[in-house]
Amino acid sequence: MTILAVVALCIVMLIISFIAPTLSQHPQRGMNKVIAFPRLLVSKLPGPLGRWAAKPFDSTQKHANRSASKGRQARDKLPL
């Protein structure tokens, strides 16, 4: 279920950044804030447990940001 949510988030960010590249930066920052909140909470766990628990949130943010940047790059390559 969580994997599907992350995939859906990446697809939405890709579409938004392809349609409106400059306007997609605000939703991307909002998405980063939403992902960062639980990451900050679980990273306070003691020792390596905190690093291990925060890793899925880091990778989610990394993949969503990458898909948004790929959408902007694809839009830049269009001959419009």
mmCIF file of C-alpha atoms in Angstrom:
data_model
loop_
_atom_site.group_PDB
_atom_site.id
_atom_site.type_symbol
_atom_site.label_atom_id
_atom_site.label_comp_id
_atom_site.label_asym_id
_atom_site.label_seq_id
_atom_site.Cartn_x
_atom_site.Cartn_y
_atom_site.Cartn_z
ATOM 1 C CA MET A 1 0.000 0.000 0.000
ATOM 2 C CA THR A 2 2.781 2.398 0.892
ATOM 3 C CA ILE A 3 4.688 1.550 -2.264
ATOM 4 C CA LEU A 4 1.631 2.354 -4.353
ATOM 5 C CA ALA A 5 1.289 5.705 -2.595
ATOM 6 C CA VAL A 6 4.922 6.563 -3.334
ATOM 7 C CA VAL A 7 4.558 5.525 -6.985
ATOM 8 C CA ALA A 8 1.382 7.594 -7.297
ATOM 9 C CA LEU A 9 3.138 10.580 -5.695
ATOM 10 C CA CYS A 10 6.024 10.281 -8.164
ATOM 11 C CA ILE A 11 3.673 10.050 -11.137
ATOM 12 C CA VAL A 12 1.680 13.087 -9.985
ATOM 13 C CA MET A 13 4.869 15.122 -9.507
ATOM 14 C CA LEU A 14 6.099 14.045 -12.951
ATOM 15 C CA ILE A 15 2.852 15.133 -14.608
ATOM 16 C CA ILE A 16 2.651 18.436 -12.726
ATOM 17 C CA SER A 17 6.261 19.305 -13.515
ATOM 18 C CA PHE A 18 5.778 18.421 -17.187
ATOM 19 C CA ILE A 19 2.632 20.532 -17.554
ATOM 20 C CA ALA A 20 3.752 23.574 -15.568
ATOM 21 C CA PRO A 21 7.481 23.475 -14.740
ATOM 22 C CA THR A 22 7.695 26.750 -12.859
ATOM 23 C CA LEU A 23 4.463 26.213 -10.967
ATOM 24 C CA SER A 24 5.483 22.703 -9.898
ATOM 25 C CA GLN A 25 8.117 23.905 -7.464
ATOM 26 C CA HIS A 26 5.579 24.932 -4.826
ATOM 27 C CA PRO A 27 3.835 21.519 -4.728
ATOM 28 C CA GLN A 28 7.264 19.889 -4.608
ATOM 29 C CA ARG A 29 8.256 21.926 -1.549
ATOM 30 C CA GLY A 30 4.932 21.084 0.097
ATOM 31 C CA MET A 31 5.453 17.405 -0.618
ATOM 32 C CA ASN A 32 8.952 17.614 0.873
ATOM 33 C CA LYS A 33 7.535 19.124 4.060
ATOM 34 C CA VAL A 34 4.905 16.394 4.333
ATOM 35 C CA ILE A 35 7.531 13.670 3.920
ATOM 36 C CA ALA A 36 10.009 15.382 6.266
ATOM 37 C CA PHE A 37 7.640 15.461 9.247
ATOM 38 C CA PRO A 38 7.480 11.695 9.939
ATOM 39 C CA ARG A 39 11.164 11.395 9.042
ATOM 40 C CA LEU A 40 12.043 13.848 11.788
ATOM 41 C CA LEU A 41 9.896 11.967 14.286
ATOM 42 C CA VAL A 42 11.375 8.531 13.634
ATOM 43 C CA SER A 43 14.939 9.815 13.343
ATOM 44 C CA LYS A 44 14.810 10.659 17.064
ATOM 45 C CA LEU A 45 14.763 6.968 17.943
ATOM 46 C CA PRO A 46 17.950 5.906 19.733
ATOM 47 C CA GLY A 47 21.012 4.690 17.895
ATOM 48 C CA PRO A 48 20.929 2.946 14.556
ATOM 49 C CA LEU A 49 17.206 2.341 14.886
ATOM 50 C CA GLY A 50 16.585 6.021 14.127
ATOM 51 C CA ARG A 51 18.716 5.915 10.987
ATOM 52 C CA TRP A 52 17.070 2.718 9.779
ATOM 53 C CA ALA A 53 13.554 4.001 10.427
ATOM 54 C CA ALA A 54 14.200 7.284 8.600
ATOM 55 C CA LYS A 55 15.668 5.631 5.495
ATOM 56 C CA PRO A 56 12.330 4.887 3.736
ATOM 57 C CA PHE A 57 11.279 8.518 4.085
ATOM 58 C CA ASP A 58 14.615 9.694 2.676
ATOM 59 C CA SER A 59 14.300 7.439 -0.338
ATOM 60 C CA THR A 60 10.690 8.515 -0.891
ATOM 61 C CA GLN A 61 11.713 12.157 -0.929
ATOM 62 C CA LYS A 62 14.653 11.396 -3.222
ATOM 63 C CA HIS A 63 12.498 9.552 -5.754
ATOM 64 C CA ALA A 64 9.741 12.180 -5.746
ATOM 65 C CA ASN A 65 12.260 14.990 -6.274
ATOM 66 C CA ARG A 66 13.931 13.019 -9.052
ATOM 67 C CA SER A 67 10.649 12.452 -10.879
ATOM 68 C CA ALA A 68 9.809 16.154 -10.649
ATOM 69 C CA SER A 69 13.191 17.117 -12.066
ATOM 70 C CA LYS A 70 12.823 14.565 -14.888
ATOM 71 C CA GLY A 71 9.461 16.106 -15.795
ATOM 72 C CA ARG A 72 11.041 19.557 -15.987
ATOM 73 C CA GLN A 73 13.921 18.233 -18.096
ATOM 74 C CA ALA A 74 11.506 16.542 -20.497
ATOM 75 C CA ARG A 75 9.536 19.770 -20.822
ATOM 76 C CA ASP A 76 12.730 21.701 -21.570
ATOM 77 C CA LYS A 77 13.549 19.332 -24.438
ATOM 78 C CA LEU A 78 10.240 19.989 -26.207
ATOM 79 C CA PRO A 79 10.565 22.186 -29.311
ATOM 80 C CA LEU A 80 7.985 24.711 -28.106
#
